[in-house]
mmCIF file of C-alpha atoms and ligand atoms in Angstrom:
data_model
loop_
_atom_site.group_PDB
_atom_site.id
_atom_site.type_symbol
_atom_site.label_atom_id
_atom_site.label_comp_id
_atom_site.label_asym_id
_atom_site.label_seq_id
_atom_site.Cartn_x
_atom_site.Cartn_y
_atom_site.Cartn_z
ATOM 1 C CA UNK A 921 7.157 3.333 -4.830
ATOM 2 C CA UNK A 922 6.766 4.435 -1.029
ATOM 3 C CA UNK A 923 4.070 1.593 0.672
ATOM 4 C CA UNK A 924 2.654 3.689 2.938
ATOM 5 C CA UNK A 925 2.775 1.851 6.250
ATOM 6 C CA UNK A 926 -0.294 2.394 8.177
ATOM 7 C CA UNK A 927 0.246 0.318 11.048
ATOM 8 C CA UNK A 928 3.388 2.034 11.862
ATOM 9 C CA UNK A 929 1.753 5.549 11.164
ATOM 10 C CA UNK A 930 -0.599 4.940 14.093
ATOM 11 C CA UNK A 931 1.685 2.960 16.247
ATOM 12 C CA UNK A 932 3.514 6.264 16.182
ATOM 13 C CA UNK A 933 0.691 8.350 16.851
ATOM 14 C CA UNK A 934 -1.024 6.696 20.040
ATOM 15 C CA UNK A 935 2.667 7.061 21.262
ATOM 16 C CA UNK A 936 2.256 10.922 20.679
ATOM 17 C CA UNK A 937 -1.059 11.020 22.160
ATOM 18 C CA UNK A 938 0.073 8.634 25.503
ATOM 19 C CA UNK A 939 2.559 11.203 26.075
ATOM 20 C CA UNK A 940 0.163 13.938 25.534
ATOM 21 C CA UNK A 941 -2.502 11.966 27.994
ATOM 22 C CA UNK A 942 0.283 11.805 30.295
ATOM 23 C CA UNK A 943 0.850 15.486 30.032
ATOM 24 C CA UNK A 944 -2.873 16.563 30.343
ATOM 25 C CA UNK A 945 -2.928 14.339 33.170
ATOM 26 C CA UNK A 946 -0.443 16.300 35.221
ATOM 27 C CA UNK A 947 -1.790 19.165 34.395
ATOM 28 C CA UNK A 948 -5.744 18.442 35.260
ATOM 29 C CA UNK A 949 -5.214 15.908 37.377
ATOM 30 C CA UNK A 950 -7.705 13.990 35.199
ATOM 31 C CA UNK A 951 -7.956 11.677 32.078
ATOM 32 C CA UNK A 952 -9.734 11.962 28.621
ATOM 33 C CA UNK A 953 -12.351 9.778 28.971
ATOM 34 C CA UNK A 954 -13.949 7.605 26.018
ATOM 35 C CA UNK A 955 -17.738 6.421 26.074
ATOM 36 C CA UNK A 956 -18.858 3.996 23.530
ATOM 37 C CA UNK A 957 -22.531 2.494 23.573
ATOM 38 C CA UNK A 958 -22.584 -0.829 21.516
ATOM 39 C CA UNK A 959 -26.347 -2.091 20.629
ATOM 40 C CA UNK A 960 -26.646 -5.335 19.805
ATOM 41 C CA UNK A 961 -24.313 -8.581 18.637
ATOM 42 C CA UNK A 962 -23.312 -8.183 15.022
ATOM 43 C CA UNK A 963 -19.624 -9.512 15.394
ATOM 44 C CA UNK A 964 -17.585 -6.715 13.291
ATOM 45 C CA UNK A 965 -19.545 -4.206 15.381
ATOM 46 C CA UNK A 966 -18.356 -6.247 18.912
ATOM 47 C CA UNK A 967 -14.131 -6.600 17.114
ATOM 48 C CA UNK A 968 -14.417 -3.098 16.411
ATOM 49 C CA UNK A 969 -15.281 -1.861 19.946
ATOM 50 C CA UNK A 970 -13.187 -4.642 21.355
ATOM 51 C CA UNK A 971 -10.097 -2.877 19.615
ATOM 52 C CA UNK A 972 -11.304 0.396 19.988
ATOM 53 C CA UNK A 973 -11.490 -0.032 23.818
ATOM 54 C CA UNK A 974 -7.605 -1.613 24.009
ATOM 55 C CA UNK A 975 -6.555 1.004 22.151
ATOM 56 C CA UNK A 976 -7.902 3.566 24.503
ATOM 57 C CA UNK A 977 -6.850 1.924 27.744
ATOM 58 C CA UNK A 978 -3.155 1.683 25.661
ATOM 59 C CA UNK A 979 -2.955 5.310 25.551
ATOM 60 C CA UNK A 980 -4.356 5.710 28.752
ATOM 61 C CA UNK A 981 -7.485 7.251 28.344
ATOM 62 C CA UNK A 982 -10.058 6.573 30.521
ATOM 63 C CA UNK A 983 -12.715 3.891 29.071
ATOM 64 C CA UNK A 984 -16.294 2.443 29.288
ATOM 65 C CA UNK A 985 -18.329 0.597 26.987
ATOM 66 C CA UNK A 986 -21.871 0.307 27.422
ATOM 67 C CA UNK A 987 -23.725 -2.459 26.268
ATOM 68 C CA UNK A 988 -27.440 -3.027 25.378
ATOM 69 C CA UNK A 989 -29.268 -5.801 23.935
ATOM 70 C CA UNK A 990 -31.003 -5.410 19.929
ATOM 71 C CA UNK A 991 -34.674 -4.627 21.559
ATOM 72 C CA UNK A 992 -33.497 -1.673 23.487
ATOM 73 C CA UNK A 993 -35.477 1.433 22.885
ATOM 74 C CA UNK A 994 -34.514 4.254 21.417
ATOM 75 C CA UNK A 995 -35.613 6.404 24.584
ATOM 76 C CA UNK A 996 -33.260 4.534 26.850
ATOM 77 C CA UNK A 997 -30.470 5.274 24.186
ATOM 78 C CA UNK A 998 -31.422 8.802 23.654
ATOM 79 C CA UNK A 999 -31.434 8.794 27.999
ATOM 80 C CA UNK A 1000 -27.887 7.419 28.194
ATOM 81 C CA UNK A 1001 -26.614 9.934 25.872
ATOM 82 C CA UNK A 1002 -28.163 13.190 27.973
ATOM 83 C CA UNK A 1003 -26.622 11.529 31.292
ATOM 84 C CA UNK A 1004 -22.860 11.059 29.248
ATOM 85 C CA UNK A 1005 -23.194 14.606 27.783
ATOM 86 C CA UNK A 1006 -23.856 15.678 31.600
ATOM 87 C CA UNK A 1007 -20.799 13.547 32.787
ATOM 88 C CA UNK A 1008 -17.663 15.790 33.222
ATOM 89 C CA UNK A 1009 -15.630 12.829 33.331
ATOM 90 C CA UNK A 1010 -16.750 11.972 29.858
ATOM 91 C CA UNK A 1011 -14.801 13.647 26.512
ATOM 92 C CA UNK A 1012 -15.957 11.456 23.748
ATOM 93 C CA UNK A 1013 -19.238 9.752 23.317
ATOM 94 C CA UNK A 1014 -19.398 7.104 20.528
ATOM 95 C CA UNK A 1015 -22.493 5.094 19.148
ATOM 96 C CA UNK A 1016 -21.426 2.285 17.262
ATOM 97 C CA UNK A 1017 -23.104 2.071 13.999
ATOM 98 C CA UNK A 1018 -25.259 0.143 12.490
ATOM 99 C CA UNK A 1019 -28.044 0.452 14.531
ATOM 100 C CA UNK A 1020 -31.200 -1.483 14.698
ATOM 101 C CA UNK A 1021 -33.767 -0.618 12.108
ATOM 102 C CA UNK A 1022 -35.864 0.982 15.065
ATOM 103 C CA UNK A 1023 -33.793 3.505 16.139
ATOM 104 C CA UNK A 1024 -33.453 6.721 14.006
ATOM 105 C CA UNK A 1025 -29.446 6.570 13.572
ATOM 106 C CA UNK A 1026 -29.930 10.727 12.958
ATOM 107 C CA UNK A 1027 -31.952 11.681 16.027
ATOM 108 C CA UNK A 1028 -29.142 9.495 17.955
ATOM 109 C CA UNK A 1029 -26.434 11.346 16.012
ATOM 110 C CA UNK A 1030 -28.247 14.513 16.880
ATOM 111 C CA UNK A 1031 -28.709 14.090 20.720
ATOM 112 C CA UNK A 1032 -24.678 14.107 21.098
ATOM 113 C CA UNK A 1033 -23.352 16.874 22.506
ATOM 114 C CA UNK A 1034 -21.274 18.518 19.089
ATOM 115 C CA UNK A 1035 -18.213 19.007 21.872
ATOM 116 C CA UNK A 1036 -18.404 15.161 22.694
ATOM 117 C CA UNK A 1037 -19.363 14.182 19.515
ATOM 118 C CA UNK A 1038 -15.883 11.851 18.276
ATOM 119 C CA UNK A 1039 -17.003 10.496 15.386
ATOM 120 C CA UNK A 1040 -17.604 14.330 14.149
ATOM 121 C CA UNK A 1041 -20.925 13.122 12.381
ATOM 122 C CA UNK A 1042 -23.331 15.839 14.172
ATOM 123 C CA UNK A 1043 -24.359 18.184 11.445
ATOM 124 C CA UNK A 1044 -22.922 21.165 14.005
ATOM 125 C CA UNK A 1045 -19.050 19.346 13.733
ATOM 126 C CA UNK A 1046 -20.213 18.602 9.273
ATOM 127 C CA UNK A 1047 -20.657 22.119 9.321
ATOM 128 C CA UNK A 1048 -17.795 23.879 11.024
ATOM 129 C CA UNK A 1049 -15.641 21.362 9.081
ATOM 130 C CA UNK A 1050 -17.110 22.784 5.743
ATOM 131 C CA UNK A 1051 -16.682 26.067 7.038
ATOM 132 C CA UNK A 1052 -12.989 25.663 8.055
ATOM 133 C CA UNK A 1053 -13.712 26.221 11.585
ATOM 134 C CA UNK A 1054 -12.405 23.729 14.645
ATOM 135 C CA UNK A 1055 -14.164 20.314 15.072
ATOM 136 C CA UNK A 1056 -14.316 16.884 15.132
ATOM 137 C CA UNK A 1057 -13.026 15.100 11.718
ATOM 138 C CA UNK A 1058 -14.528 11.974 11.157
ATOM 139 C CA UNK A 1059 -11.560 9.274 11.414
ATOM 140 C CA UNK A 1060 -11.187 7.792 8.777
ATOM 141 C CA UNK A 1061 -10.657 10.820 6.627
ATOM 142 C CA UNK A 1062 -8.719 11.977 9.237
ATOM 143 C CA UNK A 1063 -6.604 9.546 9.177
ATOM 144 C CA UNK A 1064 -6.458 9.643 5.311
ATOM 145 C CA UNK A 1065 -5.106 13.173 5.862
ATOM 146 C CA UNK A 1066 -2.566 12.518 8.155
ATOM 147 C CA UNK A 1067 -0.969 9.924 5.687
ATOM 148 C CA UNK A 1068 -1.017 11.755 2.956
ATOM 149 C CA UNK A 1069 0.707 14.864 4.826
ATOM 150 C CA UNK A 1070 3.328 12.661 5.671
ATOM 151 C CA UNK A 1071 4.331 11.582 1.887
ATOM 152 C CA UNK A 1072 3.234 15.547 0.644
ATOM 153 C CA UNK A 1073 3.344 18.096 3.172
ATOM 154 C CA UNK A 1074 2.825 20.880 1.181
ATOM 155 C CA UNK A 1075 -0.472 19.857 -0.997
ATOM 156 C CA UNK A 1076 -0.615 23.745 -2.063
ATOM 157 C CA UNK A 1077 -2.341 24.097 -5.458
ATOM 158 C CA UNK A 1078 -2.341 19.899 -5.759
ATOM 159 C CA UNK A 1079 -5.181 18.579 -7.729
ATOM 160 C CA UNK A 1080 -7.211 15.706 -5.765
ATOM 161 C CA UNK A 1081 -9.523 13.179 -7.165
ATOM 162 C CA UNK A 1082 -12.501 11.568 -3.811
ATOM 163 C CA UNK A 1083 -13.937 8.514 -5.201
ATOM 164 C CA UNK A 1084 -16.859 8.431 -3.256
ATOM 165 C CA UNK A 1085 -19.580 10.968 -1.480
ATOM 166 C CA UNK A 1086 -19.960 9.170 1.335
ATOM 167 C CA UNK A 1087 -21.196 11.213 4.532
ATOM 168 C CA UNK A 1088 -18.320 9.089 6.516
ATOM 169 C CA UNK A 1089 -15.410 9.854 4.287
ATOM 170 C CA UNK A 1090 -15.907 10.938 0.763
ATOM 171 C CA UNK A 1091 -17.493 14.428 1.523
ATOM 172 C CA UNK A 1092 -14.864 14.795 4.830
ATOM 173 C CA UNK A 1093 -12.077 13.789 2.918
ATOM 174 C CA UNK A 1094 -13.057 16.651 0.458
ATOM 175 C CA UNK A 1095 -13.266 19.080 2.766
ATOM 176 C CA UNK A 1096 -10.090 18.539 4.307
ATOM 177 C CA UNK A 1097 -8.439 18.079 1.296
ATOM 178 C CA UNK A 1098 -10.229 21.755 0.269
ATOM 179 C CA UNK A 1099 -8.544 23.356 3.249
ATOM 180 C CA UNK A 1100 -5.271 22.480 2.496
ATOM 181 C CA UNK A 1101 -5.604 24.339 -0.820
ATOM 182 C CA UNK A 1102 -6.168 21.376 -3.235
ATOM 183 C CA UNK A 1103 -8.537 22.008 -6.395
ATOM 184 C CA UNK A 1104 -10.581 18.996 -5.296
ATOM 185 C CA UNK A 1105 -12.709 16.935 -7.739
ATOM 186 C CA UNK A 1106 -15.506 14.622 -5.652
ATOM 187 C CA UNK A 1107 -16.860 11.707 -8.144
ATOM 188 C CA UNK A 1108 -19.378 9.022 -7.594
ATOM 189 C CA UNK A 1109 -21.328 5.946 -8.975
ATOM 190 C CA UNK A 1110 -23.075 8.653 -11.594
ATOM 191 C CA UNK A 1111 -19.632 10.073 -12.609
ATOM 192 C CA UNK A 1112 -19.516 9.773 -16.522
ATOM 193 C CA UNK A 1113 -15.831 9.049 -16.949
ATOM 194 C CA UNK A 1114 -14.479 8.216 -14.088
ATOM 195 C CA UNK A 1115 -11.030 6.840 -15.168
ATOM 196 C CA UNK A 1116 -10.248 10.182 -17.247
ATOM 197 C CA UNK A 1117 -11.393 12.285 -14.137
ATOM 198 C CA UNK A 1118 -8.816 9.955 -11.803
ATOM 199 C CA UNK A 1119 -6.029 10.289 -14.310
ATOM 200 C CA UNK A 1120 -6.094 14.126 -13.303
ATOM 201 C CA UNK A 1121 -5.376 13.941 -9.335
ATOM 202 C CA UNK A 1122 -1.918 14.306 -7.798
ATOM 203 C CA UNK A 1123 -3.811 12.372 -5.555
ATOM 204 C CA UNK A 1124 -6.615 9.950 -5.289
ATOM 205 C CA UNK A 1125 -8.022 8.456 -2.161
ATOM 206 C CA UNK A 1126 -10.778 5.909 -3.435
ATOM 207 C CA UNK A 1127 -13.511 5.045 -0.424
ATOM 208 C CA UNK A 1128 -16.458 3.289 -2.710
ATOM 209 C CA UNK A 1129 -16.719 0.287 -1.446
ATOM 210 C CA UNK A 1130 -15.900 -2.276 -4.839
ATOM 211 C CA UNK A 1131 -12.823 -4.754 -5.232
ATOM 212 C CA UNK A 1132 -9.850 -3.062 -7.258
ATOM 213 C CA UNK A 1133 -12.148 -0.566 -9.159
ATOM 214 C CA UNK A 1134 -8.870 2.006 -10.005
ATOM 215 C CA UNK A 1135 -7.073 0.287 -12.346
ATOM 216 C CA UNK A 1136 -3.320 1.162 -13.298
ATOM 217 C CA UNK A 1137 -3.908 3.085 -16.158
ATOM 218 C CA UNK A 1138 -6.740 5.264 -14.352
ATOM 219 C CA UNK A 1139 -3.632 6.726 -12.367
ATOM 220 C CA UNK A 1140 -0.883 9.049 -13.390
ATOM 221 C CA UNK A 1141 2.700 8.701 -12.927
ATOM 222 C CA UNK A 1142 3.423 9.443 -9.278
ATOM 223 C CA UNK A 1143 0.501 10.314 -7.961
ATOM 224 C CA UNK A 1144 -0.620 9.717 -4.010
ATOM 225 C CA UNK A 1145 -2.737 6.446 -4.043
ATOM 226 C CA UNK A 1146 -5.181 6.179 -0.633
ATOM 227 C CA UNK A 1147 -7.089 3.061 -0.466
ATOM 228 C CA UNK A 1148 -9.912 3.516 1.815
ATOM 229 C CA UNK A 1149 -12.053 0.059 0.574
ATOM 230 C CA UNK A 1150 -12.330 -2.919 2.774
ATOM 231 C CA UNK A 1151 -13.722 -5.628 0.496
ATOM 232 C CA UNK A 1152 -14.413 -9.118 1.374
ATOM 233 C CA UNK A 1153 -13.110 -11.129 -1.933
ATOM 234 C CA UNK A 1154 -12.375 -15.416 -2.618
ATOM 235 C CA UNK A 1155 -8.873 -14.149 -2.583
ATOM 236 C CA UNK A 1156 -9.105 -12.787 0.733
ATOM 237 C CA UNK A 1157 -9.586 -8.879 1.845
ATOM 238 C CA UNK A 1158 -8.923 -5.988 -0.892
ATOM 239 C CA UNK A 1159 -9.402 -2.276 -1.675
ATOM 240 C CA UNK A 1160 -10.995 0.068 -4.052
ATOM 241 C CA UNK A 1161 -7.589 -0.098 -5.883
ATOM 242 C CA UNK A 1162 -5.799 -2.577 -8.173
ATOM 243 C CA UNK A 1163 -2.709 -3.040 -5.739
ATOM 244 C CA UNK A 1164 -0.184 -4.605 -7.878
ATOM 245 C CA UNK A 1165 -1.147 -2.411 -10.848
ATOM 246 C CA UNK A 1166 -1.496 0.780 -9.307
ATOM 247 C CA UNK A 1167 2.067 -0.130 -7.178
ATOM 248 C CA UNK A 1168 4.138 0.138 -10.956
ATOM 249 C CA UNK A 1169 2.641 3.632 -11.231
ATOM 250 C CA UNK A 1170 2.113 5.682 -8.021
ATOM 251 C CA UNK A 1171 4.754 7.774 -6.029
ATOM 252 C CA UNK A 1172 3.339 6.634 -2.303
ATOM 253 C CA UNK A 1173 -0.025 3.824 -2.011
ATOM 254 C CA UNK A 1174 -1.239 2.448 1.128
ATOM 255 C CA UNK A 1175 -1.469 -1.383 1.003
ATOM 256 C CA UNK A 1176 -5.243 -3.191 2.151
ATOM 257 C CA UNK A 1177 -4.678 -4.185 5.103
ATOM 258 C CA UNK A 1178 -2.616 -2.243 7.016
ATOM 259 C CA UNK A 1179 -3.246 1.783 5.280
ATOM 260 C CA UNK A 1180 -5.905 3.030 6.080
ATOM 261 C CA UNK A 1181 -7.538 0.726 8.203
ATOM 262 C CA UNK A 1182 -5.415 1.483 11.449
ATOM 263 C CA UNK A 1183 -5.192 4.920 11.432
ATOM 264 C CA UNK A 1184 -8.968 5.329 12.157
ATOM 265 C CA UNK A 1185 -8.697 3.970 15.549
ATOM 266 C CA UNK A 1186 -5.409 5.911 16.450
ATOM 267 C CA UNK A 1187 -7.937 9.024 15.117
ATOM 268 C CA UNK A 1188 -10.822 8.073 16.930
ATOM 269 C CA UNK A 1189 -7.906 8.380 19.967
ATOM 270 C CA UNK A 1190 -6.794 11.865 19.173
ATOM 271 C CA UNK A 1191 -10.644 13.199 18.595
ATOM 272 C CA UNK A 1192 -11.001 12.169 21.948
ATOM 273 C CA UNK A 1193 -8.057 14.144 23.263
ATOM 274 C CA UNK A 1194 -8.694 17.019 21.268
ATOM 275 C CA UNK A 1195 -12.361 17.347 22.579
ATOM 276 C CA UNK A 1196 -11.081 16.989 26.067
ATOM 277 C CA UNK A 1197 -8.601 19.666 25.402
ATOM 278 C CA UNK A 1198 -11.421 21.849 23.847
ATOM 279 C CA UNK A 1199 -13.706 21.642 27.204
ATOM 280 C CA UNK A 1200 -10.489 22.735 29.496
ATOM 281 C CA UNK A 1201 -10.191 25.624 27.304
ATOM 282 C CA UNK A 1202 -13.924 26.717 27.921
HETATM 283 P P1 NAD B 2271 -20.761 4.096 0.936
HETATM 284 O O1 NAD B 2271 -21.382 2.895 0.369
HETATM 285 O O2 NAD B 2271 -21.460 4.904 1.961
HETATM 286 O O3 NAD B 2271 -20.379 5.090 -0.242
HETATM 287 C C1 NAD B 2271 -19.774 4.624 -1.421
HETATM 288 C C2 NAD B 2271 -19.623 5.776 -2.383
HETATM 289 O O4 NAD B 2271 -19.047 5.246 -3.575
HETATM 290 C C3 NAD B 2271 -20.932 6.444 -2.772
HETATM 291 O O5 NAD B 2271 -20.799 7.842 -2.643
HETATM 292 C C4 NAD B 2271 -21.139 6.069 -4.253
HETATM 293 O O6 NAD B 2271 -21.673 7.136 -5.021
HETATM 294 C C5 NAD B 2271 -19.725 5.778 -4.692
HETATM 295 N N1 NAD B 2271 -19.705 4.794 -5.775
HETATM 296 C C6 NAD B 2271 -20.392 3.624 -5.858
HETATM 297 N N2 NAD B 2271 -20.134 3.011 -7.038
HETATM 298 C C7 NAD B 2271 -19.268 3.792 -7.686
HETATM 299 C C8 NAD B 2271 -18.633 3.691 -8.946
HETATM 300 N N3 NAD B 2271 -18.831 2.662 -9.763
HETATM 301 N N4 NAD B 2271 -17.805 4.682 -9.308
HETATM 302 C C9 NAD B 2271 -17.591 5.755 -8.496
HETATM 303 N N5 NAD B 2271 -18.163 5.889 -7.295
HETATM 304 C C10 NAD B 2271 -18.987 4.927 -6.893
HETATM 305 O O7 NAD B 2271 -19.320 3.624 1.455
HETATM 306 P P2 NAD B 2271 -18.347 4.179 2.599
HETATM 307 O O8 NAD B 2271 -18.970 4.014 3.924
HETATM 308 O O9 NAD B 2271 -17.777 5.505 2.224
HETATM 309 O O10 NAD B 2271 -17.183 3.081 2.501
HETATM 310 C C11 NAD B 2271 -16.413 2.909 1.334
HETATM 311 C C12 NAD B 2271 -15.424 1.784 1.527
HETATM 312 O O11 NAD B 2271 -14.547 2.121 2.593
HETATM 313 C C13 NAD B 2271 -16.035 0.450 1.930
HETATM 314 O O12 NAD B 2271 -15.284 -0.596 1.321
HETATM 315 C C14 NAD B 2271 -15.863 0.402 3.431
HETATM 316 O O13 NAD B 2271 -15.796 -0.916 3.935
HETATM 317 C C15 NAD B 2271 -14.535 1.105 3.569
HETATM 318 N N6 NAD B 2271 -14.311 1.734 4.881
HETATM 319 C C16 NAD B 2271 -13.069 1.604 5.417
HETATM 320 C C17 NAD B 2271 -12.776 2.204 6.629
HETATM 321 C C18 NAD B 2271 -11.398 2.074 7.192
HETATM 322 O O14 NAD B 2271 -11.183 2.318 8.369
HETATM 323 N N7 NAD B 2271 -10.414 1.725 6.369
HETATM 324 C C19 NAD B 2271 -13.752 2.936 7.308
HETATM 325 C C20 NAD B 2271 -14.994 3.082 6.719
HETATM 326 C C21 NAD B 2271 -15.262 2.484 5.496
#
């Protein structure tokens, strides 16, 4: 069975994308820059900006986090973003989710510019992906992608089981997965059978959100196991899938932690790159 070694997956890729910074900076005389707006002081929110900050400076991008406190108003937010989608020096805008309850997470999503818009949430970059045309991939999925592409390069005519409709990576992941010519089957918490439905995929990527839910027998022989879950367990952190069981059976399955998990930074990276690259070319 191949362990598919995320951290090394996007230790290679922000070494790409510093050479490509590198490049782009000798030819523009100018960084990508990254913009993230953090609201509030829920801790994972705080890590996850913390590392999503190092990682940019690593690469060499150009980086700025802006901080307000929970009672901020949504107008001041909604502000910030028209200045940053004014700023010529900024690529990528991020807005950390969650947010506080008031502050309509959509109409923030919304106010983005689509071109600056790195999480590729806005429904402008939800529906060019849909539609096959260029845009921001959410990064997660993204990231998803690029592992499996390593293991399977040519997914031509490959059936693929989504666990999960999530706006953040279920419904991506399906799209992407779509474009590279799979016959894609998207199930969720109302599927009626969902092991017989997983026992069909040459590949499953399971983002749902409960501890070891695909079991070994749900999987069949050498099939492409992505484990997108993050679950807080008594026996420390664990995926949507039942590691050790799952491990006998699959061709390629990326461990929790260390699949998934850091490829989404190393993506949020490249989305930032690729949008700068995108506003040179206009
Ligand atoms: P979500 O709660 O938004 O969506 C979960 C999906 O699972 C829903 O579409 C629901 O229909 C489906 N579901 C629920 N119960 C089910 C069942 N019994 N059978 C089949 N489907 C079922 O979750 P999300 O934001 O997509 O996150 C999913 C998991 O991925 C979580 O554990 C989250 O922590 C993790 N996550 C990891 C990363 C990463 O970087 N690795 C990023 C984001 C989320």
């Amino acid at each position: 069975m191949i362990l598919i070694d995320g951290k090394k997956a996007a230790a290679e890729l922000r070494q790409e994308l510093k050479e490509e910074v590198s490049e782009l900076k000798k030819k523009y005389n100018q960084v990508p820059g990254l913009t993230v707006i953090l609201i509030g002081d829920l801790t994972p929110s705080q890590i996850y900006v913390r590392n999503k900050e190092k990682s940019a400076i690593e690469v060499g991008l150009k980086s700025d986090v802006i901080r307000y406190p929970d009672s901020v108003e949504e107008k001041t937010v909604l502000g910030k973003i028209e200045e940053l989608n004014k700023d010529n020096s900024v690529s990528g805008i991020l807005v950390q989710l969650p947010l506080p309850k008031h502050i309509d997470k959509q109409k923030v999503i919304e106010a983005i510019d689509p071109a600056k818009d790195v999480d590729g949430f806005h429904p402008m970059n939800v529906g060019n992906l849909s539609s096959g045309y260029e845009s921001s991939i959410p990064c997660t999925p993204l990231g998803c992608y690029l592992l499996i592409k390593k293991i399977e390069p040519n997914l031509n005519g490959k059936k693929a089981v989504v666990v999960g409709r999530s706006n953040l990576n279920g419904k991506p992941m399906t799209q992407l997965l779509l474009k590279e010519n799979c016959t894609v089957t998207i199930t969720h918490s109302k599927t009626k059978d969902l092991k017989a439905e997983c026992l069909e995929g040459d590949i499953i990527v399971a983002a749902v959100g409960i501890p070891e839910l695909v079991k070994g027998d749900w999987v069949k022989k050498d099939a492409i196991v992505i484990d997108v879950g993050i679950n807080k367990t008594e026996k420390g952190i664990v995926g949507d899938v039942a590691f050790d069981e799952v491990s006998k059976v699959a061709k390629a399955l990326t461990p929790v932690p260390g699949g998934v998990g850091p490829m989404t930074i190393a993506c949020l990276l490249k989305n930032t790159i690729d949008c700068f690259k995108r506003s040179q070319k206009n």
